[in-house]
Short mmCIF file of C-alpha atoms in Angstrom, two decimals:
data_model
loop_
_atom_site.label_atom_id
_atom_site.label_comp_id
_atom_site.label_asym_id
_atom_site.label_seq_id
_atom_site.Cartn_x
_atom_site.Cartn_y
_atom_site.Cartn_z
CA MET A 53 104.28 -99.83 -84.96
CA THR A 54 101.04 -98.17 -86.02
CA ASP A 55 102.45 -97.09 -89.40
CA LEU A 56 102.72 -100.70 -90.60
CA PRO A 57 99.97 -101.99 -92.93
CA GLY A 58 97.24 -103.82 -91.07
CA ARG A 59 98.34 -102.62 -87.64
CA GLU A 60 95.97 -99.65 -87.30
CA ASN A 61 93.65 -101.57 -84.96
CA ASP A 62 96.20 -103.89 -83.39
CA PRO A 63 95.09 -104.42 -79.75
CA ASN A 64 98.77 -104.68 -78.80
CA ASP A 65 99.10 -100.97 -79.63
CA ASN A 66 96.05 -100.12 -77.50
CA PRO A 67 95.24 -102.83 -74.97
CA PHE A 68 91.82 -101.22 -74.30
CA ALA A 69 90.76 -101.07 -77.96
CA MET A 70 88.65 -104.20 -77.61
CA PHE A 71 86.32 -102.34 -75.23
CA GLY A 72 85.40 -99.69 -77.82
CA ASN A 73 85.78 -95.92 -77.98
CA PRO A 74 86.69 -94.61 -74.49
CA GLU A 75 84.64 -91.41 -75.01
CA GLN A 76 81.54 -93.42 -75.91
CA ILE A 77 82.05 -95.69 -72.92
CA ALA A 78 82.44 -92.66 -70.64
CA ALA A 79 79.27 -91.06 -72.03
CA ALA A 80 77.30 -94.27 -71.49
CA MET A 81 78.64 -94.62 -67.95
CA ARG A 82 77.66 -91.03 -67.14
CA GLN A 83 74.13 -91.70 -68.32
CA PHE A 84 73.86 -94.89 -66.28
CA ALA A 85 75.19 -93.04 -63.21
CA ASP A 86 72.59 -90.31 -63.71
CA MET A 87 69.87 -92.95 -63.96
CA LEU A 88 70.92 -94.75 -60.79
CA SER A 89 71.25 -91.48 -58.83
CA ALA A 90 67.65 -90.43 -59.55
CA PRO A 91 65.40 -90.80 -56.49
CA PRO A 92 62.46 -93.22 -56.91
CA SER A 93 59.93 -90.39 -56.52
CA SER A 94 61.42 -88.28 -59.31
CA GLY A 95 58.79 -89.36 -61.85
CA PRO A 96 59.03 -91.20 -65.17
CA VAL A 97 61.94 -89.12 -66.50
CA ASN A 98 65.34 -88.47 -64.95
CA TRP A 99 65.20 -84.72 -65.54
CA ASP A 100 68.62 -84.08 -64.02
CA MET A 101 70.06 -86.36 -66.67
CA ALA A 102 67.96 -84.75 -69.41
CA LYS A 103 69.21 -81.28 -68.42
CA ASN A 104 72.82 -82.50 -68.33
CA ILE A 105 72.54 -84.00 -71.81
CA ALA A 106 70.95 -80.79 -73.14
CA ARG A 107 73.62 -78.59 -71.54
CA HIS A 108 76.44 -80.78 -72.81
CA ALA A 109 74.99 -80.46 -76.31
CA VAL A 110 74.96 -76.65 -76.27
CA VAL A 111 78.34 -76.30 -74.55
CA ALA A 112 79.91 -78.54 -77.18
CA GLU A 113 78.85 -76.00 -79.83
CA GLY A 114 79.84 -72.99 -77.73
CA ASP A 115 77.61 -71.22 -75.24
CA PRO A 116 79.25 -68.05 -73.93
CA SER A 117 77.72 -66.09 -71.08
CA VAL A 118 75.68 -63.01 -71.99
CA MET A 119 77.85 -59.90 -71.91
CA GLU A 120 76.57 -56.70 -70.30
CA GLY A 121 76.45 -54.89 -73.66
CA GLU A 122 74.34 -57.68 -75.17
CA ARG A 123 72.04 -57.69 -72.17
CA ARG A 124 71.48 -53.94 -72.47
CA GLN A 125 70.65 -54.26 -76.20
CA ILE A 126 68.11 -57.01 -75.49
CA LEU A 127 66.38 -55.09 -72.70
CA ASP A 128 66.18 -51.93 -74.80
CA ALA A 129 64.74 -53.84 -77.76
CA LEU A 130 62.07 -55.54 -75.63
CA SER A 131 61.08 -52.24 -74.01
CA LEU A 132 60.74 -50.46 -77.36
CA ALA A 133 58.89 -53.39 -78.90
CA ASP A 134 56.42 -53.41 -76.01
CA LEU A 135 55.79 -49.70 -76.55
CA TRP A 136 55.08 -50.21 -80.25
CA LEU A 137 52.64 -53.05 -79.50
CA ASN A 138 50.38 -50.66 -77.57
CA GLU A 139 49.18 -49.36 -80.94
CA ALA A 140 48.58 -52.84 -82.41
CA THR A 141 46.58 -54.67 -79.72
CA THR A 142 44.23 -53.98 -76.86
CA LEU A 143 45.89 -56.61 -74.66
CA PRO A 144 48.08 -54.92 -72.03
CA SER A 145 51.81 -55.34 -71.68
CA GLY A 146 53.23 -58.73 -70.73
CA VAL A 147 56.82 -57.55 -70.29
CA ASP A 148 57.55 -57.04 -66.60
CA THR A 149 61.19 -57.97 -66.01
CA PRO A 150 62.78 -58.71 -69.42
CA GLU A 151 65.94 -60.80 -69.50
CA ALA A 152 68.75 -61.92 -71.82
CA TRP A 153 69.62 -65.62 -71.61
CA SER A 154 72.41 -67.89 -72.69
CA ARG A 155 71.38 -71.22 -74.23
CA SER A 156 72.09 -73.04 -70.96
CA GLU A 157 69.89 -70.55 -69.10
CA TRP A 158 67.08 -71.18 -71.59
CA ILE A 159 67.29 -74.91 -70.81
CA GLU A 160 67.28 -74.35 -67.06
CA LYS A 161 64.41 -71.85 -67.07
CA THR A 162 62.09 -73.76 -69.43
CA VAL A 163 62.54 -77.30 -68.07
CA PRO A 164 59.65 -76.95 -65.52
CA VAL A 165 57.17 -76.51 -68.38
CA TRP A 166 58.83 -79.22 -70.47
CA GLN A 167 58.40 -81.51 -67.47
CA LYS A 168 54.65 -80.84 -67.40
CA LEU A 169 54.45 -81.42 -71.14
CA CYS A 170 56.53 -84.57 -71.32
CA ASP A 171 55.85 -86.43 -68.06
CA PRO A 172 52.34 -87.65 -69.01
CA ILE A 173 53.64 -89.06 -72.30
CA ALA A 174 56.83 -90.37 -70.76
CA ALA A 175 54.90 -92.18 -68.01
CA ARG A 176 52.97 -94.22 -70.56
CA MET A 177 56.09 -94.92 -72.61
CA VAL A 178 58.11 -95.99 -69.56
CA GLU A 179 55.32 -98.23 -68.26
CA THR A 180 55.07 -100.00 -71.60
CA MET A 181 58.82 -100.30 -72.04
CA GLY A 182 59.29 -101.63 -68.51
CA GLY A 183 56.72 -104.34 -69.09
CA THR A 184 58.17 -105.23 -72.46
CA LEU A 185 61.74 -105.37 -71.21
CA GLY A 186 60.67 -107.59 -68.32
CA SER A 187 58.50 -109.99 -70.29
CA ALA A 188 61.05 -110.26 -73.09
CA GLY A 189 63.75 -111.68 -70.83
CA LEU A 190 61.89 -113.68 -68.18
CA PRO A 191 59.89 -116.92 -68.25
CA ALA A 192 56.23 -116.53 -67.37
CA GLU A 193 56.57 -118.21 -63.96
CA ALA A 194 59.34 -115.80 -62.94
CA GLN A 195 57.70 -112.54 -63.98
CA SER A 196 55.45 -112.39 -60.89
CA MET A 197 58.54 -112.51 -58.65
CA ALA A 198 60.45 -109.83 -60.48
CA GLY A 199 59.14 -106.73 -58.71
CA PRO A 200 62.52 -105.12 -57.94
CA LEU A 201 63.80 -106.00 -61.40
CA MET A 202 60.75 -104.45 -63.02
CA GLY A 203 61.40 -101.27 -61.04
CA MET A 204 64.91 -101.06 -62.43
CA LEU A 205 63.69 -101.82 -65.94
CA LYS A 206 61.25 -98.91 -65.64
CA GLN A 207 64.16 -96.75 -64.54
CA MET A 208 65.98 -97.80 -67.70
CA GLY A 209 62.91 -96.85 -69.72
CA GLY A 210 62.90 -93.46 -68.00
CA MET A 211 66.56 -93.11 -68.84
CA MET A 212 65.86 -93.78 -72.52
CA VAL A 213 63.03 -91.25 -72.62
CA GLY A 214 65.10 -88.72 -70.66
CA SER A 215 67.98 -89.13 -73.08
CA GLN A 216 65.68 -88.45 -76.01
CA ILE A 217 64.20 -85.38 -74.31
CA GLY A 218 67.65 -84.07 -73.36
CA GLN A 219 68.94 -84.38 -76.90
CA ALA A 220 65.80 -82.71 -78.30
CA LEU A 221 66.09 -79.79 -75.88
CA GLY A 222 69.81 -79.43 -76.58
CA SER A 223 69.11 -79.26 -80.30
CA LEU A 224 66.28 -76.78 -79.78
CA ALA A 225 68.36 -74.56 -77.49
CA ARG A 226 70.87 -74.03 -80.29
CA GLU A 227 68.15 -72.54 -82.52
CA VAL A 228 65.63 -70.65 -80.37
CA VAL A 229 65.79 -66.87 -80.15
CA GLY A 230 63.49 -66.40 -77.15
CA SER A 231 61.16 -68.06 -74.68
CA THR A 232 58.15 -68.37 -77.03
CA ASP A 233 59.54 -69.72 -80.30
CA ILE A 234 57.42 -72.87 -80.28
CA GLY A 235 54.18 -71.08 -79.48
CA LEU A 236 53.86 -72.41 -75.93
CA PRO A 237 54.21 -70.50 -72.62
CA LEU A 238 57.58 -71.98 -71.63
CA SER A 239 58.32 -69.09 -69.27
CA GLY A 240 56.47 -66.20 -67.70
CA THR A 241 59.45 -63.95 -68.44
CA ALA A 242 60.05 -62.15 -71.73
CA ALA A 243 63.56 -63.12 -72.80
CA LEU A 244 65.78 -63.22 -75.87
CA LEU A 245 68.99 -65.16 -76.51
CA PRO A 246 71.84 -63.17 -78.09
CA GLY A 247 73.34 -66.42 -79.37
CA GLY A 248 70.05 -67.43 -80.95
CA ILE A 249 69.63 -64.03 -82.58
CA ALA A 250 73.15 -64.28 -84.02
CA SER A 251 72.33 -67.69 -85.53
CA PHE A 252 69.02 -66.40 -86.90
CA SER A 253 70.82 -63.44 -88.48
CA GLU A 254 73.35 -65.53 -90.41
CA GLY A 255 72.99 -64.89 -94.13
CA LEU A 256 70.58 -61.98 -93.68
CA GLU A 257 71.92 -58.73 -95.11
CA LEU A 258 69.84 -56.64 -92.74
CA PRO A 259 70.77 -54.29 -89.88
CA SER A 260 71.28 -56.22 -86.65
CA GLU A 261 69.26 -53.62 -84.71
CA GLU A 262 66.20 -54.24 -86.90
CA ILE A 263 66.50 -58.02 -86.61
CA ARG A 264 66.75 -57.78 -82.84
CA LEU A 265 63.78 -55.40 -82.62
CA TYR A 266 61.60 -57.56 -84.87
CA LEU A 267 62.30 -60.66 -82.77
CA ALA A 268 61.60 -58.59 -79.64
CA LEU A 269 58.20 -57.67 -81.12
CA ARG A 270 57.36 -61.34 -81.57
CA GLU A 271 58.51 -62.24 -78.05
CA SER A 272 56.56 -59.36 -76.50
CA ALA A 273 53.40 -60.16 -78.48
CA HIS A 274 53.48 -63.77 -77.32
CA GLN A 275 53.90 -62.66 -73.72
CA ARG A 276 50.86 -60.36 -73.91
CA LEU A 277 48.75 -63.23 -75.15
CA PHE A 278 49.94 -65.80 -72.61
CA LYS A 279 49.67 -63.43 -69.64
CA HIS A 280 46.28 -61.91 -70.40
CA VAL A 281 44.32 -64.86 -71.82
CA PRO A 282 43.92 -66.86 -68.60
CA TRP A 283 42.50 -70.04 -70.14
CA LEU A 284 45.08 -70.36 -72.94
CA ARG A 285 47.91 -71.97 -71.00
CA ALA A 286 45.72 -74.74 -69.57
CA HIS A 287 44.08 -75.26 -72.96
CA LEU A 288 47.40 -75.80 -74.75
CA LEU A 289 48.97 -77.99 -72.08
CA GLY A 290 45.71 -79.89 -71.66
CA ALA A 291 45.75 -80.86 -75.34
CA VAL A 292 49.18 -82.43 -74.85
CA GLU A 293 47.93 -84.31 -71.78
CA GLU A 294 44.94 -85.56 -73.74
CA TYR A 295 47.32 -86.88 -76.34
CA ALA A 296 49.23 -88.74 -73.62
CA LYS A 297 46.08 -90.44 -72.32
CA GLY A 298 45.60 -92.21 -75.64
CA ILE A 299 49.20 -93.18 -76.23
CA THR A 300 50.07 -96.76 -77.16
CA VAL A 301 53.34 -98.39 -78.12
CA ASP A 302 53.98 -100.96 -80.83
CA VAL A 303 55.11 -103.71 -78.45
CA SER A 304 56.13 -106.14 -81.19
CA ALA A 305 58.37 -103.52 -82.81
CA LEU A 306 59.83 -102.66 -79.41
CA GLU A 307 60.62 -106.31 -78.66
CA GLU A 308 62.27 -106.68 -82.07
CA GLN A 309 64.44 -103.64 -81.38
CA LEU A 310 65.46 -104.94 -77.95
CA ARG A 311 66.33 -108.40 -79.24
CA GLY A 312 68.97 -106.89 -81.49
CA LEU A 313 70.48 -104.69 -78.79
CA ASP A 314 74.06 -105.55 -77.79
CA VAL A 315 74.63 -104.18 -74.28
CA ASN A 316 78.39 -104.56 -74.78
CA ASN A 317 78.37 -102.20 -77.76
CA PRO A 318 78.60 -98.58 -76.48
CA GLU A 319 77.79 -97.09 -79.87
CA GLN A 320 74.64 -99.19 -80.21
CA LEU A 321 73.64 -98.38 -76.65
CA GLN A 322 74.09 -94.66 -77.33
CA GLN A 323 71.89 -94.93 -80.42
CA ALA A 324 69.21 -96.80 -78.48
CA LEU A 325 69.29 -94.29 -75.63
CA SER A 326 68.74 -91.47 -78.10
CA GLY A 327 65.24 -92.76 -78.80
CA GLY A 328 64.76 -93.40 -82.49
CA ALA A 329 62.37 -96.18 -83.43
CA LEU A 330 62.33 -97.37 -79.82
CA LEU A 331 60.20 -94.42 -78.70
CA LYS A 332 57.88 -93.76 -81.62
CA PRO A 333 54.27 -94.09 -80.41
CA GLU A 334 51.43 -95.43 -82.49
CA GLU A 335 48.75 -92.95 -83.47
CA THR A 336 45.19 -93.55 -82.35
CA GLU A 337 42.03 -91.68 -83.24
CA ARG A 338 42.03 -90.10 -79.79
CA GLN A 339 45.56 -88.85 -80.28
CA LYS A 340 44.78 -87.52 -83.73
CA ALA A 341 41.85 -85.54 -82.37
CA ALA A 342 43.93 -84.06 -79.55
CA LEU A 343 46.74 -83.17 -81.94
CA ALA A 344 44.27 -81.53 -84.33
CA ARG A 345 43.01 -79.29 -81.51
CA LEU A 346 46.55 -78.45 -80.45
CA GLU A 347 47.61 -77.75 -84.02
CA THR A 348 44.68 -75.41 -84.57
CA MET A 349 45.31 -73.47 -81.34
CA LEU A 350 49.05 -73.14 -82.03
CA ALA A 351 48.23 -71.86 -85.51
CA LEU A 352 45.82 -69.29 -84.04
CA VAL A 353 48.48 -68.12 -81.57
CA GLU A 354 51.12 -67.80 -84.29
CA GLY A 355 48.68 -66.15 -86.72
CA TRP A 356 47.64 -63.55 -84.15
CA VAL A 357 51.26 -62.77 -83.27
CA ALA A 358 52.17 -62.37 -86.95
CA THR A 359 49.20 -60.03 -87.52
CA VAL A 360 49.94 -57.88 -84.47
CA VAL A 361 53.68 -57.67 -85.19
CA ASP A 362 53.07 -56.68 -88.82
CA LYS A 363 50.78 -53.88 -87.65
CA ALA A 364 53.19 -52.68 -84.93
CA ALA A 365 56.21 -52.69 -87.26
CA GLY A 366 54.42 -51.10 -90.22
CA GLY A 367 55.99 -47.77 -91.16
CA LYS A 368 58.59 -48.06 -88.37
CA LEU A 369 60.78 -51.03 -89.28
CA PRO A 370 61.94 -51.00 -92.93
CA SER A 371 62.96 -54.66 -92.96
CA ALA A 372 59.76 -55.96 -91.29
CA ALA A 373 58.36 -57.57 -94.45
CA ALA A 374 61.65 -59.34 -95.22
CA LEU A 375 61.94 -60.58 -91.65
CA ALA A 376 58.35 -61.80 -91.62
CA GLU A 377 59.09 -63.81 -94.75
CA THR A 378 62.23 -65.23 -93.11
CA VAL A 379 60.17 -66.42 -90.15
CA ARG A 380 57.57 -67.97 -92.47
CA ARG A 381 60.30 -69.79 -94.42
CA ARG A 382 61.77 -71.02 -91.17
CA ARG A 383 58.40 -72.52 -90.28
CA ALA A 384 57.90 -74.02 -93.73
CA THR A 385 61.27 -75.76 -93.77
CA GLY A 386 60.90 -77.20 -90.28
CA GLY A 387 61.87 -74.80 -87.54
CA PRO A 388 62.23 -75.42 -83.82
CA ALA A 389 58.52 -75.98 -83.20
CA GLU A 390 58.16 -78.68 -85.83
CA ARG A 391 61.27 -80.60 -84.84
CA THR A 392 60.65 -80.42 -81.11
CA PHE A 393 57.05 -81.55 -81.28
CA GLY A 394 57.97 -84.16 -83.86
CA THR A 395 60.44 -85.62 -81.36
CA LEU A 396 58.52 -85.21 -78.12
CA VAL A 397 54.81 -85.42 -78.95
CA GLY A 398 54.60 -86.32 -82.64
CA LEU A 399 53.15 -82.99 -83.80
CA GLU A 400 54.21 -81.11 -86.90
CA LEU A 401 52.76 -77.67 -87.53
CA ARG A 402 51.47 -77.16 -91.05
CA PRO A 403 52.55 -73.79 -92.48
CA ARG A 404 49.26 -73.64 -94.42
CA ARG A 405 47.39 -73.44 -91.12
CA LEU A 406 49.57 -70.55 -89.96
CA ARG A 407 48.89 -68.53 -93.09
CA GLU A 408 45.17 -69.16 -92.88
CA ALA A 409 45.11 -68.23 -89.19
CA ALA A 410 46.86 -64.92 -89.94
CA ALA A 411 44.34 -64.23 -92.71
CA LEU A 412 41.47 -64.87 -90.29
CA TRP A 413 42.84 -62.45 -87.66
CA ALA A 414 43.42 -59.80 -90.33
CA ALA A 415 39.85 -60.20 -91.57
CA LEU A 416 38.52 -59.92 -88.01
CA GLU A 417 40.47 -56.73 -87.47
CA GLU A 418 39.15 -55.21 -90.68
CA ALA A 419 35.55 -56.10 -89.82
CA ARG A 420 35.51 -55.47 -86.06
CA GLY A 421 38.58 -53.36 -85.26
CA LEU A 422 41.26 -54.12 -82.69
CA ASP A 423 38.76 -54.45 -79.84
CA GLY A 424 36.59 -56.94 -81.72
CA ARG A 425 39.57 -58.94 -82.93
CA ASP A 426 41.17 -59.32 -79.51
CA ALA A 427 37.83 -59.89 -77.73
CA VAL A 428 37.68 -63.32 -79.38
CA TRP A 429 40.39 -64.43 -76.92
CA GLY A 430 37.97 -63.70 -74.07
CA HIS A 431 36.65 -67.28 -73.91
CA PRO A 432 37.57 -70.59 -75.60
CA ASP A 433 34.02 -70.95 -76.93
CA LEU A 434 34.54 -67.78 -78.98
CA MET A 435 37.67 -69.09 -80.71
CA PRO A 436 37.77 -70.16 -84.36
CA ARG A 437 37.87 -73.90 -85.01
CA ALA A 438 39.72 -75.85 -87.69
CA GLU A 439 36.89 -75.47 -90.21
CA ASP A 440 36.88 -71.69 -89.65
CA LEU A 441 40.48 -71.52 -90.87
CA ASP A 442 39.23 -72.94 -94.17
CA ASP A 443 36.50 -70.31 -94.43
CA PRO A 444 37.47 -67.21 -92.40
CA ALA A 445 34.86 -65.01 -94.10
CA SER A 446 32.01 -67.11 -92.70
CA PHE A 447 33.48 -66.93 -89.20
CA VAL A 448 33.89 -63.15 -89.40
CA SER A 449 30.43 -62.42 -90.81
CA GLY A 450 28.35 -65.32 -89.59
CA GLY A 451 29.01 -65.48 -85.85
CA VAL A 452 26.82 -63.82 -83.24
CA GLN A 453 28.61 -61.21 -81.15
CA PHE A 454 28.74 -63.07 -77.84
CA ASP A 455 28.15 -61.39 -74.51
CA LEU A 456 30.65 -63.06 -72.18
CA SER A 457 28.59 -62.31 -69.08
CA THR A 458 25.62 -64.12 -70.63
CA LEU A 459 27.81 -67.07 -71.57
CA GLU A 460 29.21 -67.37 -68.05
CA GLN A 461 25.71 -67.02 -66.52
CA GLY A 462 24.50 -69.81 -68.80
CA GLU A 463 27.26 -72.08 -67.57
CA LYS A 464 26.33 -71.28 -63.95
CA ASP A 465 22.65 -72.03 -64.62
CA THR A 466 23.58 -75.37 -66.18
CA ARG A 467 25.64 -76.33 -63.13
CA ASP A 468 22.79 -75.29 -60.82
CA ASP A 469 20.23 -77.31 -62.81
CA THR A 470 22.34 -80.48 -62.85
CA GLY A 471 23.65 -80.11 -59.31
CA ASP A 472 27.14 -80.47 -60.73
CA ASP A 473 29.18 -79.96 -57.61
CA THR A 474 31.14 -83.17 -58.14
CA GLY A 475 32.40 -82.54 -61.66
CA GLU A 476 30.08 -85.25 -63.07
CA GLY A 477 28.02 -82.98 -65.28
CA PRO A 478 28.23 -82.69 -69.08
CA GLU A 479 31.77 -83.08 -70.31
CA ASP A 480 33.55 -79.91 -71.46
CA THR A 481 36.09 -80.86 -74.06
CA GLY A 482 37.64 -77.41 -74.05
CA ASP A 483 37.84 -77.35 -77.85
CA GLY A 484 34.97 -75.00 -78.41
CA LYS A 485 32.63 -77.72 -79.70
#
């Protein structure tokens, strides 16, 4: 019957055709089931659902377990890389128990940090969406009586945000090579992904051992920085939280999107649940300032890592220059960091900032040596600011060589003078200003 003209979509051939694609319906039902199974105290995002979506995304593309031979290669590369870094930085080793991960393991092990990053933003998004969904479908006199309904609508908002986060993490997991690709401390463990290294290596006519060792150098350098600069983690995550405090949502655009949503159309539901225009926040001046601080700090982290890795690999790794250029191109064309932050927090790293940050660290090393270069990480007030990236020579030659003990004593004296035992003293923005 189906080979006759005009009979391809005849409901008599498939009595369930009128309900849409069965796979799409099943996917939508799974997501609704995940939403309803989330306990009320689980926060603004259904993270179990987000993890499931992310894992389904990587499994669909193939995510084999790490073989013992691959694991041994990864551990050897990280150990050798850590040894080489001893000659390139004064910061001690950050590699304690190196690991090799599959993509699914990367998702599982980094979700706790993603939760800290995304929950503040998601909470504001869900609150706004819940109110908009409720007010859009109820008369004014009924809204005050709709407490339980509003709770469910907020759950639906959390489901939408969780779906977006899950898809973003699934996409990112297919590209990352380690635990530090995006410049944030996603894990306290140095780890590389054999699958990610294989994807990174595609099209590169370079020895696989050198590629693996170069990526191990980058992973190990990041770990030294995150483990031995105690204020850095809170500074980076705090900038994201500051962004969340100023978040707003274009309510009129959200209402327009919801009015056109057909709940009986699985494909349209799937598109809505993936985020898109529904979850794009408006930018405010407060957000822009927080993002500028975060962008500068991420550029300084990446620039320092690039400088240290170049020094460690010099004369030992023949393909180091080619691999460094590959990493820079990856950044310039929109690598994992740009896409993930673009989806989750609206941040895009500018490659120009990364190059300028690397030039600043190189200039510091030339002027002050390794000790002087790495000592700048000793306190956030010593760190370069955005304007210093534009003029690194002035930062290198114009700054006073701070004595950290004097700086800390000055802070103590200020607290003593103001009686600031309640946290109500002068505000510390944490941006070095």
